[in-house]
Coordinates of C-alpha atoms and ligand atoms in Angstrom, one line a residue:
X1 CA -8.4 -36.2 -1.0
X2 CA -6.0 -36.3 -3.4
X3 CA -2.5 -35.1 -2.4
X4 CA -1.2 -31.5 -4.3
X5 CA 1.1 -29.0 -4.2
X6 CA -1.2 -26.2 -3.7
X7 CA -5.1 -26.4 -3.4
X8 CA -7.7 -23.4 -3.4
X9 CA -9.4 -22.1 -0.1
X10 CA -13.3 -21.9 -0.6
X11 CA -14.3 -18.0 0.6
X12 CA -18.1 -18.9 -0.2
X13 CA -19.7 -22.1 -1.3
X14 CA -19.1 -20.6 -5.2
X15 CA -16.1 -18.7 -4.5
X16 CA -12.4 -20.2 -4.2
X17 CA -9.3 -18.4 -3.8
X18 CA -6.8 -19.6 -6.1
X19 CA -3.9 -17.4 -5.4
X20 CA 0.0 -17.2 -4.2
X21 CA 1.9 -17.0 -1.4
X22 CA 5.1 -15.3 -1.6
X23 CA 7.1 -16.0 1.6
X24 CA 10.3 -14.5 0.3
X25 CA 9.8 -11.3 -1.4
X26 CA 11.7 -8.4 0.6
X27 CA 11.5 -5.3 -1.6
X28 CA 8.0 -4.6 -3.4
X29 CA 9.2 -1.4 -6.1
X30 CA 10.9 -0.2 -2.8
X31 CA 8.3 -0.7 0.0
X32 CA 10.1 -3.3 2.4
X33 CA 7.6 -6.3 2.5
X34 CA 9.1 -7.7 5.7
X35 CA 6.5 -10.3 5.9
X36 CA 6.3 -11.2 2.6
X37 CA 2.6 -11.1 0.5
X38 CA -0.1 -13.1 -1.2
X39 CA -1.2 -12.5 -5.0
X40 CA -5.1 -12.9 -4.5
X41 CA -6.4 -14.5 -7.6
X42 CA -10.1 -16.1 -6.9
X43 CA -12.2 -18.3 -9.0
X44 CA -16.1 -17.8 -9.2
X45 CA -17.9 -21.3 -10.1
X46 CA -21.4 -21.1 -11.7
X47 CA -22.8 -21.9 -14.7
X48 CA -20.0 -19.4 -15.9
X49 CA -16.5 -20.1 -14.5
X50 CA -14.6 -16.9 -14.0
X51 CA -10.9 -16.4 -12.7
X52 CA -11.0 -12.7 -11.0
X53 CA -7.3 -11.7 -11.7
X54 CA -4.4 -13.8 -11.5
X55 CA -1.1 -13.9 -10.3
X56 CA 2.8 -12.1 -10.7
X57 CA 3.9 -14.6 -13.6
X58 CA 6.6 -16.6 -11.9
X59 CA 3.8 -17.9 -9.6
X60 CA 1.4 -19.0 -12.6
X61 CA 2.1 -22.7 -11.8
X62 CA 0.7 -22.7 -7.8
X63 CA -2.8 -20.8 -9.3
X64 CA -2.8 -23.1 -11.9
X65 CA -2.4 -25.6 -9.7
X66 CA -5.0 -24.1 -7.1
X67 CA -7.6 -23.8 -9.6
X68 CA -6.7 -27.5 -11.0
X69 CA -7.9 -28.5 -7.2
X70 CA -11.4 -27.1 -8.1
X71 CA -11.9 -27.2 -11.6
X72 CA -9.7 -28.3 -15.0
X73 CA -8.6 -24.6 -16.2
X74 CA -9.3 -25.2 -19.4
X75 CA -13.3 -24.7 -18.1
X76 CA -12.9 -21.5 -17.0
X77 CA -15.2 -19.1 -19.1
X78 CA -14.3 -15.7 -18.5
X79 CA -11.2 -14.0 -16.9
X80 CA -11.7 -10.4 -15.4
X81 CA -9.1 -8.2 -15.1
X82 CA -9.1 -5.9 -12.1
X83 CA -5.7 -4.5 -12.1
X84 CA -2.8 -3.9 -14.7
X85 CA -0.5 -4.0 -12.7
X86 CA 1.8 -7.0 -13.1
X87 CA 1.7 -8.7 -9.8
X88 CA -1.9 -9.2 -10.5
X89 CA -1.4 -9.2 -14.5
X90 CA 1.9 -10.5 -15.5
X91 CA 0.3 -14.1 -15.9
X92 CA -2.6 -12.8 -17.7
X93 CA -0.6 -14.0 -21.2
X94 CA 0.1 -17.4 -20.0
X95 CA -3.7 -18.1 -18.4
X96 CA -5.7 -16.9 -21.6
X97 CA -2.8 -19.0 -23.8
X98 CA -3.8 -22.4 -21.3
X99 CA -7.6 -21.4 -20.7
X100 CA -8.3 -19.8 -23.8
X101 CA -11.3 -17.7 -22.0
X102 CA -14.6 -16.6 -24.4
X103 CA -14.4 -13.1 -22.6
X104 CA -11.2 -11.1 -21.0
X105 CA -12.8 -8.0 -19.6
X106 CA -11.6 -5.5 -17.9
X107 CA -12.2 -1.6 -17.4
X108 CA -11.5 0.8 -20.5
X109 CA -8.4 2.2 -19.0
X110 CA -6.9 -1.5 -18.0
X111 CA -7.4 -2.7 -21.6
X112 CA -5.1 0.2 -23.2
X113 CA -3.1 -0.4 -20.3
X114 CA -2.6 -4.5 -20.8
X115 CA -2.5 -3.3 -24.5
X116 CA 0.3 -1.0 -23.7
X117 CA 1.8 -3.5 -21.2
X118 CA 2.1 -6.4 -23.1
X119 CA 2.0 -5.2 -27.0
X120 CA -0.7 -7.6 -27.4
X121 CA -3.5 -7.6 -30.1
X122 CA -5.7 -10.0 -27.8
X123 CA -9.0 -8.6 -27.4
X124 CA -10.0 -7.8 -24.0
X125 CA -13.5 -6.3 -23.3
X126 CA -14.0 -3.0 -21.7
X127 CA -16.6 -3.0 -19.0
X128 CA -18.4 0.0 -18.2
X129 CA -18.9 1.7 -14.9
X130 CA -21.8 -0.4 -13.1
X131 CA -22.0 -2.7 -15.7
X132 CA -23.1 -6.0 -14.8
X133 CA -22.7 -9.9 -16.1
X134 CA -25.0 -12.7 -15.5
X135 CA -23.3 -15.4 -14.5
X136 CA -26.2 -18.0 -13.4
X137 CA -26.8 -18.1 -10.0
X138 CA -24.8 -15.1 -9.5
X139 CA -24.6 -11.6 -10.9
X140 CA -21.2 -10.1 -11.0
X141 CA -21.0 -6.5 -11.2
X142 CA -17.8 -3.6 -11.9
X143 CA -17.3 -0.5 -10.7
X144 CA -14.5 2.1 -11.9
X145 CA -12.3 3.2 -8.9
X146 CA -9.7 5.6 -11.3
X147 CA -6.8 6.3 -9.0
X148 CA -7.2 4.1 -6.4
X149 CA -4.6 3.6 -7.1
X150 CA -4.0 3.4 -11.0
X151 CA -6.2 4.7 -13.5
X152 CA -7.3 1.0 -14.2
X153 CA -8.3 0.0 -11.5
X154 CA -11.9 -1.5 -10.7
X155 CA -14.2 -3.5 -8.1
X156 CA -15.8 -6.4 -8.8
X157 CA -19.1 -7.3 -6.8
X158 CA -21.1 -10.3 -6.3
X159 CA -24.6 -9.1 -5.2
X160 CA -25.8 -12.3 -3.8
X161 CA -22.8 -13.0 -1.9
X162 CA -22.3 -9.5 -0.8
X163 CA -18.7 -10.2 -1.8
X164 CA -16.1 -7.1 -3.1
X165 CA -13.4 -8.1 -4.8
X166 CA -11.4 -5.2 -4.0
X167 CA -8.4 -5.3 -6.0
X168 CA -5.2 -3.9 -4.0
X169 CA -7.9 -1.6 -1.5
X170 CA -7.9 -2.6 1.4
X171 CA -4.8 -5.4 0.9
X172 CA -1.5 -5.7 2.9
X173 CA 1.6 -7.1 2.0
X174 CA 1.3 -10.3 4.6
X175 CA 2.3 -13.9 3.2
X176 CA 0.5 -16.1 5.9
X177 CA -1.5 -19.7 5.3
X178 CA -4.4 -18.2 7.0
X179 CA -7.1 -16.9 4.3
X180 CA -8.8 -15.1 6.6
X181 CA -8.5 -11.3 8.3
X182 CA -10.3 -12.9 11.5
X183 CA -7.5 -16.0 12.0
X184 CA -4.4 -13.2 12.0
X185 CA -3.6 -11.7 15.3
X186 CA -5.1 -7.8 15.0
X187 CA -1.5 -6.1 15.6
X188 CA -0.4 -7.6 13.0
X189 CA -3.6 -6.5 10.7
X190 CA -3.4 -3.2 12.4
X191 CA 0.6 -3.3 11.3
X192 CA 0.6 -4.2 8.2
X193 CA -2.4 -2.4 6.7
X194 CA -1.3 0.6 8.0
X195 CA 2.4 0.3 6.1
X196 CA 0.4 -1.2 2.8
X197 CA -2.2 2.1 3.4
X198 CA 1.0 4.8 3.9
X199 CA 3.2 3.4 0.9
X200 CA 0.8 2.3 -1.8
X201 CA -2.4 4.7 -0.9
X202 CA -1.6 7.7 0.7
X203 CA -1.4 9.9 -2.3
X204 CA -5.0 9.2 -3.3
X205 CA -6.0 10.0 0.0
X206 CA -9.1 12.7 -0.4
X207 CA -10.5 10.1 -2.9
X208 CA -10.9 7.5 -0.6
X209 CA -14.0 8.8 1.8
X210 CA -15.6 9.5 -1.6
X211 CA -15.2 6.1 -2.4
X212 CA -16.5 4.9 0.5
X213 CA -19.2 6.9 0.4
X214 CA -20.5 5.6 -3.5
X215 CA -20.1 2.3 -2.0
X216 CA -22.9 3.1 1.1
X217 CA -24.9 5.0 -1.4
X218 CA -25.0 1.8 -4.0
X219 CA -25.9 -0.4 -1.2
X220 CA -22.7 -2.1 -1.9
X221 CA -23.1 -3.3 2.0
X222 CA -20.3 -5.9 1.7
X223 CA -19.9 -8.8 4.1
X224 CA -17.1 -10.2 2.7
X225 CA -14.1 -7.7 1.0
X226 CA -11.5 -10.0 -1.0
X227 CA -8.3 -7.6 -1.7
X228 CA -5.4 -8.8 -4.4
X229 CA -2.5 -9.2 -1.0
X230 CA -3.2 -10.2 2.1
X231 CA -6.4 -11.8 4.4
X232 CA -9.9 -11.6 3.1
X233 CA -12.2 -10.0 5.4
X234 CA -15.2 -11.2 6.7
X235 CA -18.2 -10.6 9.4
X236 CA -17.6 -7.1 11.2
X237 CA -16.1 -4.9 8.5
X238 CA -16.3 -1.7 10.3
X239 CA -13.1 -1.7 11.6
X240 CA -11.7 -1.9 7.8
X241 CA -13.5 1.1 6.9
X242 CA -12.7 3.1 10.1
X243 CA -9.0 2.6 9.2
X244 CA -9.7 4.2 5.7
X245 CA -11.5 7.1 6.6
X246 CA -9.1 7.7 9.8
X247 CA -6.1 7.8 7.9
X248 CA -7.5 9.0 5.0
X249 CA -8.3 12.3 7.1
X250 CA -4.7 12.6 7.7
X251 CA -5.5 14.4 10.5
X252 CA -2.1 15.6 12.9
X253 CA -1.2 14.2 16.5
X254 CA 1.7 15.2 18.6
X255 CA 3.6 12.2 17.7
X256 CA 7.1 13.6 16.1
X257 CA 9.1 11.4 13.7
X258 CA 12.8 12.3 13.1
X259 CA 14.6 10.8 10.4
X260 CA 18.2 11.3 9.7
X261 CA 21.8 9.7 8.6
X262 CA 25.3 10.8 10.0
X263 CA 29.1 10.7 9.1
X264 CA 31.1 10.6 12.1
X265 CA 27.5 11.2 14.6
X266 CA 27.3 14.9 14.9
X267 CA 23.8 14.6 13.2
X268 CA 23.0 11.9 15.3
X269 CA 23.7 14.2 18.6
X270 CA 21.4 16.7 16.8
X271 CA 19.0 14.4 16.5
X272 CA 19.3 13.0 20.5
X273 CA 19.3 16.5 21.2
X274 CA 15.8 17.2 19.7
X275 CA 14.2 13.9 20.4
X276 CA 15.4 14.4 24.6
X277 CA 13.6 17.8 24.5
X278 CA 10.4 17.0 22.4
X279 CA 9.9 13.8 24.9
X280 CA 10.2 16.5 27.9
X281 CA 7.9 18.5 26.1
X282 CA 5.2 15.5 26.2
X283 CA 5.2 14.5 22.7
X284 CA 5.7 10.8 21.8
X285 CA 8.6 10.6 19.7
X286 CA 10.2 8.4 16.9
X287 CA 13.7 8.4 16.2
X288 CA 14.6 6.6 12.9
X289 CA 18.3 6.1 11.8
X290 CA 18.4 5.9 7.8
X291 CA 21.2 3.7 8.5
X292 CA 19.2 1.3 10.0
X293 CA 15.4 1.8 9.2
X294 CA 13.8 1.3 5.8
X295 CA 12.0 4.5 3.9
X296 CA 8.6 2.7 3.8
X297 CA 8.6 2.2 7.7
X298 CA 9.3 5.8 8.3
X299 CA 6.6 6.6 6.1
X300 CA 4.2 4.4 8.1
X301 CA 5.5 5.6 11.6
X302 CA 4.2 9.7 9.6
X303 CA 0.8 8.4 8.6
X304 CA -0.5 9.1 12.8
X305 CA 2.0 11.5 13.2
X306 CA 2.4 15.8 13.5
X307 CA 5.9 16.8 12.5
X308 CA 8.2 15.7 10.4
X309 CA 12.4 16.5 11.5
X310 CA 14.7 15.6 8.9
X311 CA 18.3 15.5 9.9
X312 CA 21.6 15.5 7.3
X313 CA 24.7 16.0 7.1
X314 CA 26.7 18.4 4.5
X315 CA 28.5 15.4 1.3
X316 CA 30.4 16.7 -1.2
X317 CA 27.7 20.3 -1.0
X318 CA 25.2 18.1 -1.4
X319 CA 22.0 16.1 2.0
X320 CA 23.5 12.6 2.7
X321 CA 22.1 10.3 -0.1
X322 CA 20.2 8.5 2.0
X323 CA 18.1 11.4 3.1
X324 CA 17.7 12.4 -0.8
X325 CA 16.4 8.7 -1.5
X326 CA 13.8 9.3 1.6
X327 CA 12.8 12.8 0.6
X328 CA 12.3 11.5 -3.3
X329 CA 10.0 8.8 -1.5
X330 CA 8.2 10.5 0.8
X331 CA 7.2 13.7 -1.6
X332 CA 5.5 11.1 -3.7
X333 CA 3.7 10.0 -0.9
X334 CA 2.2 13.0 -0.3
X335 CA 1.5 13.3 3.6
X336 CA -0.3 16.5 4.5
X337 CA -0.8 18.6 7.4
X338 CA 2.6 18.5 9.0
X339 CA 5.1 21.2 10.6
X340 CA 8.6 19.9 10.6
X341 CA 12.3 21.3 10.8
X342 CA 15.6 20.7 8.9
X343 CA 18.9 19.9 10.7
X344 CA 22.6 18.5 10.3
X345 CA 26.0 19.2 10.9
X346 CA 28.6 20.3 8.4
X347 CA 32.4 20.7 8.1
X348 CA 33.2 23.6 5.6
X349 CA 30.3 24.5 3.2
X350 CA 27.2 23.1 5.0
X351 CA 24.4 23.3 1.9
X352 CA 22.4 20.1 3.3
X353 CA 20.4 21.8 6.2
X354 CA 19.3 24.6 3.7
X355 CA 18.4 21.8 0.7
X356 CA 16.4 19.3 3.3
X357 CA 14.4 22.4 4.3
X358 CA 13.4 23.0 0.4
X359 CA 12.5 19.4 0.0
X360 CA 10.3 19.9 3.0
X361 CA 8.6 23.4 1.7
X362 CA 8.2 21.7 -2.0
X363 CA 6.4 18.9 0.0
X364 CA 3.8 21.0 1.5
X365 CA 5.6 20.7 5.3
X366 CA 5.2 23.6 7.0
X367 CA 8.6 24.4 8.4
X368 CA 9.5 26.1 11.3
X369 CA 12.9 26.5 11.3
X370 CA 16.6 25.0 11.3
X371 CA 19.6 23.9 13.0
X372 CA 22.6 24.0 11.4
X373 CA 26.4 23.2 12.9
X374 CA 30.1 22.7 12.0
X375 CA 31.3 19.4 13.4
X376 CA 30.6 18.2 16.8
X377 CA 27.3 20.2 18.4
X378 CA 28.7 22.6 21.3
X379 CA 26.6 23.6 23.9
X380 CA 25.3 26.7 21.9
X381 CA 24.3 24.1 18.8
X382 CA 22.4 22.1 21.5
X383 CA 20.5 25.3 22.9
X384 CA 19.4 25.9 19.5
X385 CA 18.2 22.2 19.1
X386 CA 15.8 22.9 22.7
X387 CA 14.7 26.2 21.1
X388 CA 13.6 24.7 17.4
X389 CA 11.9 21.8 20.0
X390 CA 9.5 24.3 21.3
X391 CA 9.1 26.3 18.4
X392 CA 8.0 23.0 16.8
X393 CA 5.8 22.0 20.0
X394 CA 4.1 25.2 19.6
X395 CA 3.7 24.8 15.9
X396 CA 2.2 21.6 16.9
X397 CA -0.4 23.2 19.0
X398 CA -1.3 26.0 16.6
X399 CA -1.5 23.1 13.6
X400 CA -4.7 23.8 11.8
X401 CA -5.0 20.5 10.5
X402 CA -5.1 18.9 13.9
X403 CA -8.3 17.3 15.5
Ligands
FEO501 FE1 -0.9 -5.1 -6.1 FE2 -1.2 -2.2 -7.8 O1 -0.7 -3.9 -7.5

């Protein structure tokens, strides 16, 4: 065997993957990638060679080098484009400058959006929904998945491997030498596909079942599902789907998260305050600290949770800037179905408590009330915490969004 930098992973006896590992990356456009990710990029070998996406561009060289361990680049035939987006993209220039592919296809939104990407006049083929391309042996198919989760987006099927190259769907940001979902540990799956589902998905929630449900109805019964990050999944892939549809449904729990940030801790006693009396009243809580805890993991601890407390307090007449950076983040996001409350501490004009509770309202929470108080929380400003506590526990209760 001769001795490489990088080498490609066989998936099936036609299919390698031919992708990168990046151990280092931190910050993903703000989601906090504490475990780093993979760019999938996969090469199909049959009478037609085809490279099914590629990689962010400063790892060009290690898929080059991957597919190098397989084939010479230069035979590739055809290059499909699943995703514009430029960790899957952004070495699309460089690999059709090497390979110098027949065909670049892709769907007829992610051609106008590689042409608007990359002010390029290199012709790339749209594909039509369903269409399908002979390949030899092997029949490779696409299927337009708009929003899920750019309008480019698209799956690419091999039939007669029951193989779905999913794009990001069903990824997870997880840089790891094992190839395979099965060779992880399932906490970490569990983990990390719930944070990749909560910060990249969650949006385009109620579009998912329906997805799902083309997919059984086009006998796309997959036994292999090849995402762009993380593990490829094989054998029982009805846990993968379960996941989906159960957070898709975002249906409530009891389970409370309060987020806040605090001056000189009269927030943060606020916050103990509420957290001490929803954990009396039975309700698994989360206490996050913007101080401390990233705005992508509180957004993961909401996606199985009930209520949403948001704590501030009062800069300059204006929420703590943290708490505006989370709100910004988390309206995007687009959780539904939760009741939550508003609360902080103040020292003269006090506007934060009153500007949290319009983020919430403008995000569809249904709030149930506030707590507002001037410096340190006296015994009165505690009472008041216990008393939103059960007005939220009962809100819980009555939440008509909950199972
Ligand atoms: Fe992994 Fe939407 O890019």
């Amino acid at each position: 065997m001769q001795d490489r930098e990088f080498t490609a992973v066989p998936i099936t006896p036609h299919v390698w993957w031919v992708g990168a590992i990046d151990w280092n990356i931190r910050d993903f456009h703000g989601y906090a990638t504490s475990r780093g990710t993979t760019y999938n990029a996969y090469l199909i070998v049959d009478e037609k060679i085809v490279l099914v996406d590629t990689v962010k561009r400063p790892f060009f060289h290690e898929m080059i080098e991957r597919i190098r361990s397989v084939v010479d680049p230069e035979k590739i035939d055809l290059i499909v484009s699943n995703h514009a987006e430029m960790d899957h993209s952004g070495s699309l220039p460089e690999a059709i400058d090497l390979i110098r592919p027949e065909r670049v296809y892709a769907s007829a939104m992610g051609v106008n959006a590689l042409r608007d990407h990359f002010r390029w006049d290199t012709p790339v083929t749209a594909v039509k929904d369903q269409e399908k391309l002979e390949l030899g042996a092997l029949t490779l198919q696409f299927f337009e998945t708009r929003m899920l989760h750019w309008p480019d987006s698209m799956f690419s099927w091999i039939e007669q491997e029951r193989l779905l190259f999913s794009q990001d769907a069903f990824g997870m940001h997880l840089a790891s030498v094992e190839r395979f979902a099965d060779e992880l540990p399932a906490a970490v799956l569990e983990e990390e596909s719930a944070k990749y589902y909560a910060n990249i998905l969650l949006p385009y929630a109620p579009l998912i079942p329906k997805l799902i449900e083309r997919c059984q109805k086009l006998q796309l019964n997959a036994e292999l599902i090849a995402p762009d990050h993380g593990p490829v999944f094989r054998r029982d892939l009805g846990p993968v789907l379960e996941r989906y549809l159960r957070w898709s449904a975002q249906a409530p729990t009891d389970k409370v998260v309060i987020v806040y940030d605090t001056m000189w801790e009269s927030t943060h006693r606020l916050a103990r305050a509420l957290e001490d009396r929803l954990r009396r009243l039975g309700h698994p809580v989360r206490l996050l600290s913007l101080h401390e805890a990233h705005r992508s993991d509180v957004i993961t601890e909401l996606l199985d949770a009930g209520a949403l407390l948001v704590g501030s307090p009062t800069l300059n007449n204006q929420m703590f800037p943290t708490l505006a950076d989370f709100l910004t983040y988390a309206a995007g996001l687009k959780r539904q179905h939760l009741v939550g409350a508003a609360f902080g501490s103040y020292g003269w004009s006090g506007e934060s408590v009153k500007k949290v509770e319009d983020a919430l309202v403008a995000m569809g929470v249904k709030v149930v009330g506030s707590v507002k108080c001037r410096y340190r929380p006296d015994a009165a400003a505690l009472e008041a915490c216990g008393a939103l506590a059960e007005k939220l526990a009962a809100a819980l209760r009555q939440n008509p969004g909950k199972e």
